[in-house]
Coordinates of C-alpha atoms in Angstrom, one line a residue:
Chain F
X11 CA 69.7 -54.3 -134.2
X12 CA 68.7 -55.0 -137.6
X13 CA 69.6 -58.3 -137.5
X14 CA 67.7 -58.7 -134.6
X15 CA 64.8 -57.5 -135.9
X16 CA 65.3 -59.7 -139.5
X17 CA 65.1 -62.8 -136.9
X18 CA 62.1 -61.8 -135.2
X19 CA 60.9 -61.1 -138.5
X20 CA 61.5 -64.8 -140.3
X21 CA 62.1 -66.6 -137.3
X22 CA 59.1 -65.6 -135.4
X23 CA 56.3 -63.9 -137.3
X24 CA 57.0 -65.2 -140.8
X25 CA 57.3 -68.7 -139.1
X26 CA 54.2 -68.4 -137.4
X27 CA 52.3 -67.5 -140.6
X28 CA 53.9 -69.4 -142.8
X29 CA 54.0 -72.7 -140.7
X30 CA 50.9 -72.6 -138.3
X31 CA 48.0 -70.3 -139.8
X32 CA 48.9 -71.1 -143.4
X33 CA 50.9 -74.5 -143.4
X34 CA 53.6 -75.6 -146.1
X35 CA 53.5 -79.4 -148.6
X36 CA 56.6 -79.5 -150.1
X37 CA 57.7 -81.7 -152.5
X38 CA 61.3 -82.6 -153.4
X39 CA 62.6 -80.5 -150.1
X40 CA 66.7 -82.5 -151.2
X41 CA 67.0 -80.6 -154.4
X42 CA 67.3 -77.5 -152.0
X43 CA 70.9 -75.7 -152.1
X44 CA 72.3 -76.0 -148.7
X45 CA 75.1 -73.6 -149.5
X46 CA 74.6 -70.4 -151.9
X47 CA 75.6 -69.3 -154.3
X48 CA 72.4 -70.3 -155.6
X49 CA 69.6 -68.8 -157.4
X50 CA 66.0 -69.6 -156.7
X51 CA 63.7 -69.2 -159.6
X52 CA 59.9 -69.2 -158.3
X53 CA 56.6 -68.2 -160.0
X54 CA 55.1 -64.7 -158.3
X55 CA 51.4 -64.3 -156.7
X56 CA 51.7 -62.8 -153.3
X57 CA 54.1 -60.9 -151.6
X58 CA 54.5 -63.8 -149.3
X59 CA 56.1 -66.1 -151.8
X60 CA 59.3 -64.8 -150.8
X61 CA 58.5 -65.8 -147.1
X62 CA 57.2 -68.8 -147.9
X63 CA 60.5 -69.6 -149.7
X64 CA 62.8 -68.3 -146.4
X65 CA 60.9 -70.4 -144.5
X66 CA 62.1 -73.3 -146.7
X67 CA 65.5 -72.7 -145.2
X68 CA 67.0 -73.2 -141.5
X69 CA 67.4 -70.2 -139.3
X70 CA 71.2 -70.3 -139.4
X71 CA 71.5 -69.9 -143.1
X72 CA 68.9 -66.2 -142.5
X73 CA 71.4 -63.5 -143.3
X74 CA 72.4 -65.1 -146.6
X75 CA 68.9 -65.9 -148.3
X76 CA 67.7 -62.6 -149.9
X77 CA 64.6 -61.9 -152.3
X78 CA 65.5 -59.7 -155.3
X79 CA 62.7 -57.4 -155.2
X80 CA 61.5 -54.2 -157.3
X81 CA 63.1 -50.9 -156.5
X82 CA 60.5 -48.5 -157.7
X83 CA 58.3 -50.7 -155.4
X84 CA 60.0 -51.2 -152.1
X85 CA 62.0 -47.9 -152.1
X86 CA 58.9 -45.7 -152.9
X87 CA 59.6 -44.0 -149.1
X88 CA 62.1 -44.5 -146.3
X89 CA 60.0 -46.1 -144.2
X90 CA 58.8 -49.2 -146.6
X91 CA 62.8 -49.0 -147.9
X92 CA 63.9 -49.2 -144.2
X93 CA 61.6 -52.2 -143.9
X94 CA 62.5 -54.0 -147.2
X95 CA 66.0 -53.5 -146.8
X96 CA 67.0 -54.3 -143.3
X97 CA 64.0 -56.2 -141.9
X98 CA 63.3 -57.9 -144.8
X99 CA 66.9 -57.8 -146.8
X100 CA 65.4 -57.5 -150.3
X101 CA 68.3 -57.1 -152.9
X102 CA 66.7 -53.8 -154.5
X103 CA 66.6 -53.9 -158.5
X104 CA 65.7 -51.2 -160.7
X105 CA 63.5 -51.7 -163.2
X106 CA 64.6 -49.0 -166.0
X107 CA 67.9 -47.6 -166.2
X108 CA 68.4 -43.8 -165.3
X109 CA 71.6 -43.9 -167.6
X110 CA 72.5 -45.7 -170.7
X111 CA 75.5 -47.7 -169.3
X112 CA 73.8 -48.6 -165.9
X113 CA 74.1 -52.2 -164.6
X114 CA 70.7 -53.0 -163.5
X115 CA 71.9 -56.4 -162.7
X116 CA 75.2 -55.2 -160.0
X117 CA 73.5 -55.7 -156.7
X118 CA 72.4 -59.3 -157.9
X119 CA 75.9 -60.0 -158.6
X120 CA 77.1 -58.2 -156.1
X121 CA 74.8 -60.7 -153.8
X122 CA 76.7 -63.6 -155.5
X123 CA 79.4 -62.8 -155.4
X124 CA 79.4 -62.9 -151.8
X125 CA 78.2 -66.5 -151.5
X126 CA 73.9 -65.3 -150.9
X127 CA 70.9 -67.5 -151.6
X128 CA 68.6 -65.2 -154.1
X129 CA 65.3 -65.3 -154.4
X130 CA 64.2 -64.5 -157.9
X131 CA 60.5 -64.2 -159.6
X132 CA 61.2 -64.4 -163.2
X133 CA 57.5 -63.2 -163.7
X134 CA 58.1 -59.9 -162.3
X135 CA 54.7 -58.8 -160.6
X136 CA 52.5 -60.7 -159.0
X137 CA 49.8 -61.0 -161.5
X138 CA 46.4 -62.6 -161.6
X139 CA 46.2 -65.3 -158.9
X140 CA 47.7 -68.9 -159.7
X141 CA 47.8 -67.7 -163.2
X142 CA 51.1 -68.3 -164.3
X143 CA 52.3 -64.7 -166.6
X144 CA 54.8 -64.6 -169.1
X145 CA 58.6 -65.3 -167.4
X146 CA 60.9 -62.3 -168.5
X147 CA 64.2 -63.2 -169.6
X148 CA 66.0 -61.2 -166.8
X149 CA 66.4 -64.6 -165.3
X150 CA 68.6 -65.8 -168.6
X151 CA 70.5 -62.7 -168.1
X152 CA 71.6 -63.3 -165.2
X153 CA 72.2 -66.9 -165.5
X154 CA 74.5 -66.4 -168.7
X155 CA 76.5 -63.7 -166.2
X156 CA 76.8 -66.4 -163.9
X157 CA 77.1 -69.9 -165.3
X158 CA 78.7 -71.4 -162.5
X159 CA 75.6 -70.5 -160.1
X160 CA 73.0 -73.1 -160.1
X161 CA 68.6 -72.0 -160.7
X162 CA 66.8 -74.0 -158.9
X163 CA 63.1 -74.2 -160.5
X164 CA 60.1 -73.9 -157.8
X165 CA 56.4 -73.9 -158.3
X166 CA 54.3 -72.3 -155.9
X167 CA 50.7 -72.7 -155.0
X168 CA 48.0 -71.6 -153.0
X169 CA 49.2 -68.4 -151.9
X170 CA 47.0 -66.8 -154.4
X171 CA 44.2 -67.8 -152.9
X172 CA 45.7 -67.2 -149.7
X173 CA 46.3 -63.7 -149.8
X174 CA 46.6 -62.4 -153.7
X175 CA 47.2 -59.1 -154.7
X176 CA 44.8 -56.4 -153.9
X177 CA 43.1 -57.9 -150.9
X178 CA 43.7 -56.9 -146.8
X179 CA 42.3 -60.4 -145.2
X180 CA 44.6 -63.4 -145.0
X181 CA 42.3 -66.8 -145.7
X182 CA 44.5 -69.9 -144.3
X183 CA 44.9 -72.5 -147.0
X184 CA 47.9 -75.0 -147.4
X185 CA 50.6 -74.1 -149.5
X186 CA 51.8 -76.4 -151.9
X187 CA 55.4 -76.5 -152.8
X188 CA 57.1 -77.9 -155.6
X189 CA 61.4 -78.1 -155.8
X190 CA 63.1 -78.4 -159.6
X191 CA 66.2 -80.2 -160.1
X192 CA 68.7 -77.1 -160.4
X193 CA 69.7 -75.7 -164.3
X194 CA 72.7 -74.2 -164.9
X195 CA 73.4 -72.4 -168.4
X196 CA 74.9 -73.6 -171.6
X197 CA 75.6 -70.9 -174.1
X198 CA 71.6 -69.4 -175.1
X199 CA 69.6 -67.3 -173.1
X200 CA 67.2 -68.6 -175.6
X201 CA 67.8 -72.1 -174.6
X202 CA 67.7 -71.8 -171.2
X203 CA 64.7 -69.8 -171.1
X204 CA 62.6 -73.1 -173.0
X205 CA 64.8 -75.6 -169.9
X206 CA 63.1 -72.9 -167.2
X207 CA 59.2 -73.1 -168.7
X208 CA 59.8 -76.6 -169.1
X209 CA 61.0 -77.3 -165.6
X210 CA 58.0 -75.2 -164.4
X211 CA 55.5 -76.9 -166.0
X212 CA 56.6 -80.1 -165.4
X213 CA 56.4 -79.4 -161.6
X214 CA 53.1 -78.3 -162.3
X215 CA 51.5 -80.8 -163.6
X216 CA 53.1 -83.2 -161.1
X217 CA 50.5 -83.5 -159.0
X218 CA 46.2 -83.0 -159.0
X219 CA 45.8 -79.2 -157.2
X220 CA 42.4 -78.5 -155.6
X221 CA 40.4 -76.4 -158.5
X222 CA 39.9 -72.6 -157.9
X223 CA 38.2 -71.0 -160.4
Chain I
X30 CA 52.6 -91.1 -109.2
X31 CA 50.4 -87.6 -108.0
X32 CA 52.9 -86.6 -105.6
X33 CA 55.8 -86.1 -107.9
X34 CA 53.6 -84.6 -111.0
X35 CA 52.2 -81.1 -109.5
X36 CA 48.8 -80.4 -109.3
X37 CA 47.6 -82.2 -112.9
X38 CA 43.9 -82.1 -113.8
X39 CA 43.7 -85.6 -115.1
X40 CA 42.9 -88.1 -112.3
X41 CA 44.8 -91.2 -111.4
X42 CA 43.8 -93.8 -113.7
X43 CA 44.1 -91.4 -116.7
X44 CA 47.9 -91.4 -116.1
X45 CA 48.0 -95.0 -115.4
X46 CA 46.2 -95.6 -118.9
X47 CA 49.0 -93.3 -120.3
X48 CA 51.5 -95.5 -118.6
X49 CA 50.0 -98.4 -120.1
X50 CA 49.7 -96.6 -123.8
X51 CA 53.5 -96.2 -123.6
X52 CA 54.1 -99.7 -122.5
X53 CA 52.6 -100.6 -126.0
X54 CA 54.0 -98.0 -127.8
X55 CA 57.6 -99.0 -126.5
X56 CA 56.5 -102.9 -127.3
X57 CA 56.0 -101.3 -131.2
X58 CA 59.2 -99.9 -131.2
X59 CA 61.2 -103.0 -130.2
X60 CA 58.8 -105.3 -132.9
X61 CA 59.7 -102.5 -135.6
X62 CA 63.6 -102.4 -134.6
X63 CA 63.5 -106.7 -134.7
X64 CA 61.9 -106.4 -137.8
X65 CA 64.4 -103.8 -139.5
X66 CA 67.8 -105.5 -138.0
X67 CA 69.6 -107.1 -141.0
X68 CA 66.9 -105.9 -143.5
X69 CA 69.2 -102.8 -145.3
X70 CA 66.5 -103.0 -147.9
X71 CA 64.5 -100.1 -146.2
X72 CA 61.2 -102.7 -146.5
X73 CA 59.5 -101.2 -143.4
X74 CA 60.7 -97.6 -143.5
X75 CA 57.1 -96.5 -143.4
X76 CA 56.3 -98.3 -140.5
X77 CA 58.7 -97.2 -138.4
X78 CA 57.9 -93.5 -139.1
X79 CA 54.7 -94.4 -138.1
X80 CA 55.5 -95.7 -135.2
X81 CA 57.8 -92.9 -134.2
X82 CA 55.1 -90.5 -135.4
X83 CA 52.8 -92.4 -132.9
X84 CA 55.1 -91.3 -130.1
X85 CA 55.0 -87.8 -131.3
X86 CA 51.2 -87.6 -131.1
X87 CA 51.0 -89.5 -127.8
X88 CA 53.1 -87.0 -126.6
X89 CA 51.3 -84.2 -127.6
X90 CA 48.0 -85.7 -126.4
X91 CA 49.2 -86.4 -123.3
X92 CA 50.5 -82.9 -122.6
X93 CA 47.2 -81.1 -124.5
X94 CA 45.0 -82.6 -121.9
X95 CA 46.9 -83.3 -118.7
X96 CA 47.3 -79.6 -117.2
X97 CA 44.2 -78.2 -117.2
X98 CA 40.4 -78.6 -119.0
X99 CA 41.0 -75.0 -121.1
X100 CA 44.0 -75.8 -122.5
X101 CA 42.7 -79.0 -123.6
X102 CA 39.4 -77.4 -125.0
X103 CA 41.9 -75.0 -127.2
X104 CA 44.3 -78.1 -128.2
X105 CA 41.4 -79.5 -130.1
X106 CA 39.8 -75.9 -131.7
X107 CA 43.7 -75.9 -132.7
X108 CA 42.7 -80.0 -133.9
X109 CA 39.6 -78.8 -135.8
X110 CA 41.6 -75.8 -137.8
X111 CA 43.9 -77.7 -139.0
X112 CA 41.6 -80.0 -139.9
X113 CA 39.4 -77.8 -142.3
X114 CA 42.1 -76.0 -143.3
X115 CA 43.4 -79.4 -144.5
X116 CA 39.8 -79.6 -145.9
X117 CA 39.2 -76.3 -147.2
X118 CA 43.1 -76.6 -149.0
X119 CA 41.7 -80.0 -150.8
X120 CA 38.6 -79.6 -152.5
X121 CA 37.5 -77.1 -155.1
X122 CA 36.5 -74.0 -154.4
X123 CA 35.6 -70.6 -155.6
X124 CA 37.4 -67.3 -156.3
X125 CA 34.2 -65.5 -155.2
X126 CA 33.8 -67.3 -151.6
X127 CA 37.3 -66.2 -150.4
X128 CA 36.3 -63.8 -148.0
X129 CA 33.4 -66.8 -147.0
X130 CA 35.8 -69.0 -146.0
X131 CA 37.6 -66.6 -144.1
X132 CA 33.7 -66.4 -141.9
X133 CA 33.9 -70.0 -141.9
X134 CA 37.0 -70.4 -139.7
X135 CA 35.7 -68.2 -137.5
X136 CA 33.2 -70.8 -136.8
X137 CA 36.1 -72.8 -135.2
X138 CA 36.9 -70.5 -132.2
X139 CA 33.1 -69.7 -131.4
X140 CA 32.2 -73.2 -131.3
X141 CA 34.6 -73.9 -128.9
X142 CA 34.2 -71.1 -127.0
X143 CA 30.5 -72.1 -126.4
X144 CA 32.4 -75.5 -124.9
X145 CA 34.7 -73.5 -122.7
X146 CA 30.9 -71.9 -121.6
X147 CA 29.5 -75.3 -120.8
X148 CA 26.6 -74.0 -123.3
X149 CA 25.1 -77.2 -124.1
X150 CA 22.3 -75.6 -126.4
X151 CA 24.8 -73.3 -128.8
X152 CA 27.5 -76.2 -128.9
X153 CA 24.5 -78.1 -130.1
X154 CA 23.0 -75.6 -132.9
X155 CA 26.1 -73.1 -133.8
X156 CA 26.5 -74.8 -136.5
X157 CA 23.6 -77.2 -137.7
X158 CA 21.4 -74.4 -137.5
X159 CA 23.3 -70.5 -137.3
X160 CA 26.5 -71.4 -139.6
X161 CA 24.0 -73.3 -141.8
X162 CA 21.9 -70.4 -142.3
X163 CA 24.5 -67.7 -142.3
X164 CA 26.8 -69.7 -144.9
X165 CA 24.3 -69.7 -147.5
X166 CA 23.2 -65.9 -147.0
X167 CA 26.7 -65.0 -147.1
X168 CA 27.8 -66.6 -150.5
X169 CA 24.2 -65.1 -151.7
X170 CA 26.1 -61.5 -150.8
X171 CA 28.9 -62.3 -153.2
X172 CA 26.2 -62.6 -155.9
X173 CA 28.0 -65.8 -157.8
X174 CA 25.7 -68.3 -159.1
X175 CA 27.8 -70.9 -160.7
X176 CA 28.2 -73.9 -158.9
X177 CA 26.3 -72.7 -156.4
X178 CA 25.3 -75.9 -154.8
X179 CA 28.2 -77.4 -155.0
X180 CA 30.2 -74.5 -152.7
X181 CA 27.5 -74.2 -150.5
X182 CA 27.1 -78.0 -150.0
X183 CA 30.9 -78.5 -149.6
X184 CA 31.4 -75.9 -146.9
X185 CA 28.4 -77.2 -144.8
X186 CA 30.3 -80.5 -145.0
X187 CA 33.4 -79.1 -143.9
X188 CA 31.8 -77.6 -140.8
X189 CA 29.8 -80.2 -139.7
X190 CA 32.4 -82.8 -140.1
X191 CA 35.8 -80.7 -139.4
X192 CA 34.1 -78.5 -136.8
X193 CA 30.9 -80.1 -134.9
X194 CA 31.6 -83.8 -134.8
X195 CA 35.1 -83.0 -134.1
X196 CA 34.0 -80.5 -131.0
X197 CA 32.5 -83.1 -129.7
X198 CA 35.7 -84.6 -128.1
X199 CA 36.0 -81.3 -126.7
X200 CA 32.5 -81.7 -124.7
X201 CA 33.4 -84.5 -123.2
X202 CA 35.8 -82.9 -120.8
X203 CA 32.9 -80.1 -119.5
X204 CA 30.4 -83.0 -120.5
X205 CA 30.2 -84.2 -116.4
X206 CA 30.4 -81.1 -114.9
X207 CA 27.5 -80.5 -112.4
X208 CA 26.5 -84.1 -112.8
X209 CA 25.3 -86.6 -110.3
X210 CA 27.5 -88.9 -112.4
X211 CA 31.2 -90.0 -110.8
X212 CA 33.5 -89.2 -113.5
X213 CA 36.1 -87.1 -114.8
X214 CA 35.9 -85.5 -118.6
X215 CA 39.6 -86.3 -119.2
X216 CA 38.8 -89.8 -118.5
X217 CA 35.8 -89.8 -120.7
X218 CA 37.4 -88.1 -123.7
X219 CA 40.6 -91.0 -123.2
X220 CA 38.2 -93.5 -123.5
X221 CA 37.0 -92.7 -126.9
X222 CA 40.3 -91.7 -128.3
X223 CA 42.6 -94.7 -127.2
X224 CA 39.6 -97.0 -128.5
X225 CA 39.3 -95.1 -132.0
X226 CA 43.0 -95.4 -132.6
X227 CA 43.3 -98.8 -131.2
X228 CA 40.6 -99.7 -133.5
X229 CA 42.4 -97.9 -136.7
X230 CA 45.5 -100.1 -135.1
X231 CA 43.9 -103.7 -134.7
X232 CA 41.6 -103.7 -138.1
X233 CA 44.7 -103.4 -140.1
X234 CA 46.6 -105.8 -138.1
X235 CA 43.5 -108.3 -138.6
X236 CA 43.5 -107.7 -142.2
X237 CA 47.2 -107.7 -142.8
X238 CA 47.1 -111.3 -141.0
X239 CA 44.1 -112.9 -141.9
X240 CA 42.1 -110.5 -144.7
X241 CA 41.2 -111.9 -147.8
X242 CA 37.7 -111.0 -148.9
X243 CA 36.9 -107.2 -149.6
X244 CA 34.5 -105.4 -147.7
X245 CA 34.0 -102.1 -150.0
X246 CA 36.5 -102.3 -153.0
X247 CA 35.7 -99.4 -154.8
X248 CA 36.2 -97.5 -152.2
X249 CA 39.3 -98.7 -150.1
X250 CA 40.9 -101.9 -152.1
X251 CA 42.6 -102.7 -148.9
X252 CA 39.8 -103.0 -146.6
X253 CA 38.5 -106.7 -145.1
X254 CA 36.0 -108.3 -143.7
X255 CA 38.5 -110.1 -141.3
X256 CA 39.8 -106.9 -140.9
X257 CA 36.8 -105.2 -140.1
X258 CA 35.1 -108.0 -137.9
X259 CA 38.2 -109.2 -136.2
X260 CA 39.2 -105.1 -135.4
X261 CA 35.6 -104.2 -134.3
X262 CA 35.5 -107.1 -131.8
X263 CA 38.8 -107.0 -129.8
X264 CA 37.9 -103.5 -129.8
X265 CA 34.9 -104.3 -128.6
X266 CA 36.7 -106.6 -126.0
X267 CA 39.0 -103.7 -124.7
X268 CA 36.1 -101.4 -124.1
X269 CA 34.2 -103.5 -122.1
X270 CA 38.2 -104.2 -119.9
X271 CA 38.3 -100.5 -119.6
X272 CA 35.1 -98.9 -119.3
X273 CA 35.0 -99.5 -115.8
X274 CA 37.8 -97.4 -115.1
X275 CA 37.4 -94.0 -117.4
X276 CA 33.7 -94.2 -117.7
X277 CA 30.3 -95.0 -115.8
X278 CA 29.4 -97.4 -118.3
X279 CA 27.7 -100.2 -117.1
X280 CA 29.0 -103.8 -118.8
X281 CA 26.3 -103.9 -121.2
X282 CA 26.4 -100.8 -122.5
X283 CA 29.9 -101.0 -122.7
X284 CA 29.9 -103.5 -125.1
X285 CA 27.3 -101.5 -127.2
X286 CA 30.1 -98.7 -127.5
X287 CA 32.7 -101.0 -128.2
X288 CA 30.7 -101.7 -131.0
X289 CA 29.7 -98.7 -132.1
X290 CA 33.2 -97.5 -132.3
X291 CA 34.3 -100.6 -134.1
X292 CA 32.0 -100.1 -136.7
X293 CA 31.8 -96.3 -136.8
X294 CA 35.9 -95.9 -136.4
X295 CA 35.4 -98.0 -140.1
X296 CA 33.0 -95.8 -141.7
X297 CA 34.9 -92.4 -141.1
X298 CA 37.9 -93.8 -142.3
X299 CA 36.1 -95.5 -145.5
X300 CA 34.3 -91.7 -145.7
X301 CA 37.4 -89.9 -145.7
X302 CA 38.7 -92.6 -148.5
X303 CA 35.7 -91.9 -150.2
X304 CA 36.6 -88.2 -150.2
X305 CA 40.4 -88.9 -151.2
X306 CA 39.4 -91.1 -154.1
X307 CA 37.0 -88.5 -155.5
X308 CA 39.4 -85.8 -155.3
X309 CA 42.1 -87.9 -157.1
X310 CA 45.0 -87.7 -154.0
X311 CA 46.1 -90.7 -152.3
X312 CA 47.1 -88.6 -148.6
X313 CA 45.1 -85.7 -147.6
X314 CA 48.9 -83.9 -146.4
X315 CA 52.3 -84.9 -145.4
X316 CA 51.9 -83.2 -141.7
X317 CA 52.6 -86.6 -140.0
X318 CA 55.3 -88.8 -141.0
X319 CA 54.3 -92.1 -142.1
X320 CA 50.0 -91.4 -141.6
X321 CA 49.9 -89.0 -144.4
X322 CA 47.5 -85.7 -143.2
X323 CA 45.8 -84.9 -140.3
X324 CA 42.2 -85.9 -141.5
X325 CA 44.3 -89.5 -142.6
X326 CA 44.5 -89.9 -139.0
X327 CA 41.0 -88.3 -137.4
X328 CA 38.9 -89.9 -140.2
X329 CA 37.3 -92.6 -137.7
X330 CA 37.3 -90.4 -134.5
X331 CA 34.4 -87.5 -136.8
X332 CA 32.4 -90.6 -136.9
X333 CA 32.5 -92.3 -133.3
X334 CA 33.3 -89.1 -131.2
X335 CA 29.6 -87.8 -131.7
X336 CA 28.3 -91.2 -131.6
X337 CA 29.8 -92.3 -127.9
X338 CA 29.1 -88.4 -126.9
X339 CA 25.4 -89.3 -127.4
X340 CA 25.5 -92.2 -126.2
X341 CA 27.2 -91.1 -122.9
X342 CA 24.5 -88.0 -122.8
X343 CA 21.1 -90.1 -123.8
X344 CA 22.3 -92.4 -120.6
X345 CA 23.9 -91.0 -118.1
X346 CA 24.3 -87.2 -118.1

């Protein structure tokens, strides 16, 4: 049933947004994984980045791309945490720890472990539209757990003029997207932190976006 | 041919024109494979997506306008979204005229709808007069005054180009309704469409071949004046063969819109370069393999669809 639904979700609606009313560029579509394990590192304006990056993938490979999403957020009531976690299969991550020696970072691994495509904003809120924030080093952390999982760097733009955070009406633009060659880590959170900001703005700056100011 | 296709709107010689469109298209396809067998080099890649994009869009034409006149009218309001969106997505615009953009895609479906109503009068001032007006007020409401002009002159562009000179195909199928006049809109709209692209087609062939001297450099480097005269007069030549069977042009006035589609296919297409080369971007999208956007491949049709519509109204309906 759920897995029904999670089609009719992506495979119908989200399709239909994404696709028709909104409309997707992307650049570099080959450096996608076709398999997971794989880690995809993306900067954060709307809540439909992570349907926008779904939407990058084939139908078949639904049940194993998952967006790692805020806890305190999506599980605020059952109904939203019904939503998020069988409609939408969000990988739920806490925030703060309730205990000293919690794992924040299980489910993710968990998720790899079991061969999933994650979707990851390093940024960790949406923000001010197409204004890139500050990326947290949550990404590093979880890179240096798992070295042998490749990131995969992608820009995003045009969702936060789309549909940015605080507004009800959807205006259709094109979306603009922008696929990183994949990093893997080597030894410094530090160090791969600098090869993730780099990669970013390298993708930004590869091409002339429309101005919106 | 009608008895085996159901109960299609188009009339006869529309599907013999389609017959005839995929009798060339096939003709591409075998010149494209000659020319890629034994080249591993992948020299004419390009052209053979555009080719096989060509078959795509045919396709989708064909289908769009064949079964009946609504479904056709909505093909193209669906033609003129994606083409401001395309718009809209490109040029600059303003934090504060988000929720005006979202009233200016609702111009799409009203303008069409006044099509669908046959209401010559609204079609004609929706947007030239009630968008123009309502635009401006609207922004004034958001009560942002830098780059004022700029926004407001952009989005009236948008319309009038995206939205009215593209809705004018879509009057040409309700265009000879209750007329005196014997013909069909399908055939009317087929007319200006197979000419435009044909155009698009044979000025770049002529230039390829025999181009040398630059009509407009600045603007599109590739552009020539062989290419230009020798495209605008076979087009010219095929609209005066064909007028007699989609449209009630007489022979004279045939070769007037020949004409006037050879010359304005060039301008739309030099306009949209115009707007490409301002805005620093070489394709307006990647929508259609091998052409680049859609307004890459409806720049010429916003120019000559509202001049043959004119044309065709001032003299016959």
């Amino acid at each position: 049933m759920a897995l029904f639904l999670r089609y009719l979700w992506y495979g119908v609606i989200v399709r239909a947004v994404v696709l028709v009313v909104l409309g997707l560029n992307v650049r570099h579509r080959e450096r996608l994984p076709a398999a997971g394990p794989a880690i995809l590192a993306a900067n954060h304006n709307s809540h439909l980045d992570a349907m926008v990056l779904i939407s990058l993938f084939p139908l078949r490979l639904l049940p194993r791309v998952r967006p790692v999403a805020a806890a305190d957020y999506f599980l605020r009531n059952p109904l939203l945490a019904w939503f998020a976690t069988r409609v939408v299969g969000i990988v739920p991550l806490k925030r703060k720890r309730e205990r000293d020696d919690e794992d924040l970072l299980a489910p993710v691994s968990e998720a790899l472990a079991r061969g999933e495509i994650l979707l990851f904003f390093p940024e960790g809120s949406r923000g001010e539209p197409e204004q890139l924030a500050e990326f947290k080093s949550g990404l590093a952390r979880l890179a240096e757990r798992h070295p042998e999982v490749p990131v995969v760097p992608i820009f995003l733009h045009g969702l936060g003029k789309a549909l940015p955070k605080g507004e009800a009406v959807l205006v259709p633009f094109f979306l603009d997207v922008w696929v990183g060659a994949a990093l893997r880590y080597a030894g410094s959170r530090e160090a791969f932190m600098q090869d993730y900001r780099a990669a970013m703005a390298t993708l930004a700056q590869e091409e002339r976006r429309a101005e919106w100011s | 041919m009608t008895q085996w296709i159901p109960n299609l709107w188009v009339p006869v010689q529309v599907q013999w024109i389609f017959g005839g469109i995929l009798g060339l298209l096939g003709l591409a396809s075998v010149i494209v494979w000659l020319m890629r067998r034994g080249d591993s080099a992948g020299k004419h890649a390009e052209l053979a997506a555009r080719v096989q994009s060509w078959w795509w869009m045919v396709a989708i034409f064909a289908v769009a306008i064949a079964i009946r006149r609504d479904v056709a009218i909505g093909f193209f309001a669906f033609l003129s979204f994606l083409a401001l969106k395309e718009y809209l997505s490109l040029i600059p615009t303003r934090r504060a005229d988000r929720r005006v953009l979202f009233w200016v895609y609702l111009a799409v479906p009203l303008q069409y709808w006044w099509i669908g109503q046959a209401w010559y009068h609204m079609f004609l001032v929706f947007i030239p007069v009630w968008c123009f007006l309502f635009v401006p007020m609207r922004m004034v409401l958001q009560g942002e005054t830098r780059d004022f002009l700029r926004a407001v002159g952009t989005l009236h562009w948008g319309l009038m180009t995206m939205v009215f000179a593209l809705s004018h195909l879509a009057y040409l199928l309700v265009l000879p309704e209750g007329s005196a006049v014997q013909a069909h809109g399908a055939a009317l709209l087929l007319f200006v469409v197979l000419l435009t692209e044909l155009n698009d087609v044979l000025q770049y062939v002529w230039g390829r071949t025999l181009g040398r001297r630059k009509v407009i450099e600045t603007v599109s480097p590739k552009k020539t004046v062989a290419g230009l005269l020798g495209g605008a007069l076979s087009t010219t030549l095929v609209a005066f063969l064909l007028a007699p069977v989609l449209t009630p042009l007489t022979p004279n006035h045939a070769i007037a819109v020949g004409l006037m589609i050879g010359f304005g296919g060039f301008v739309g297409d030099v306009t949209i370069s115009a707007l490409k080369r301002d805005l620093g971007i070489k394709d307006t999208g990647s929508i259609i393999p091998g052409h680049g956007g859609i307004l890459d491949r409806i720049d010429s049709l916003l120019f000559t669809a509202p001049l043959y519509f004119h044309f065709l109204k001032y003299f016959y309906f």
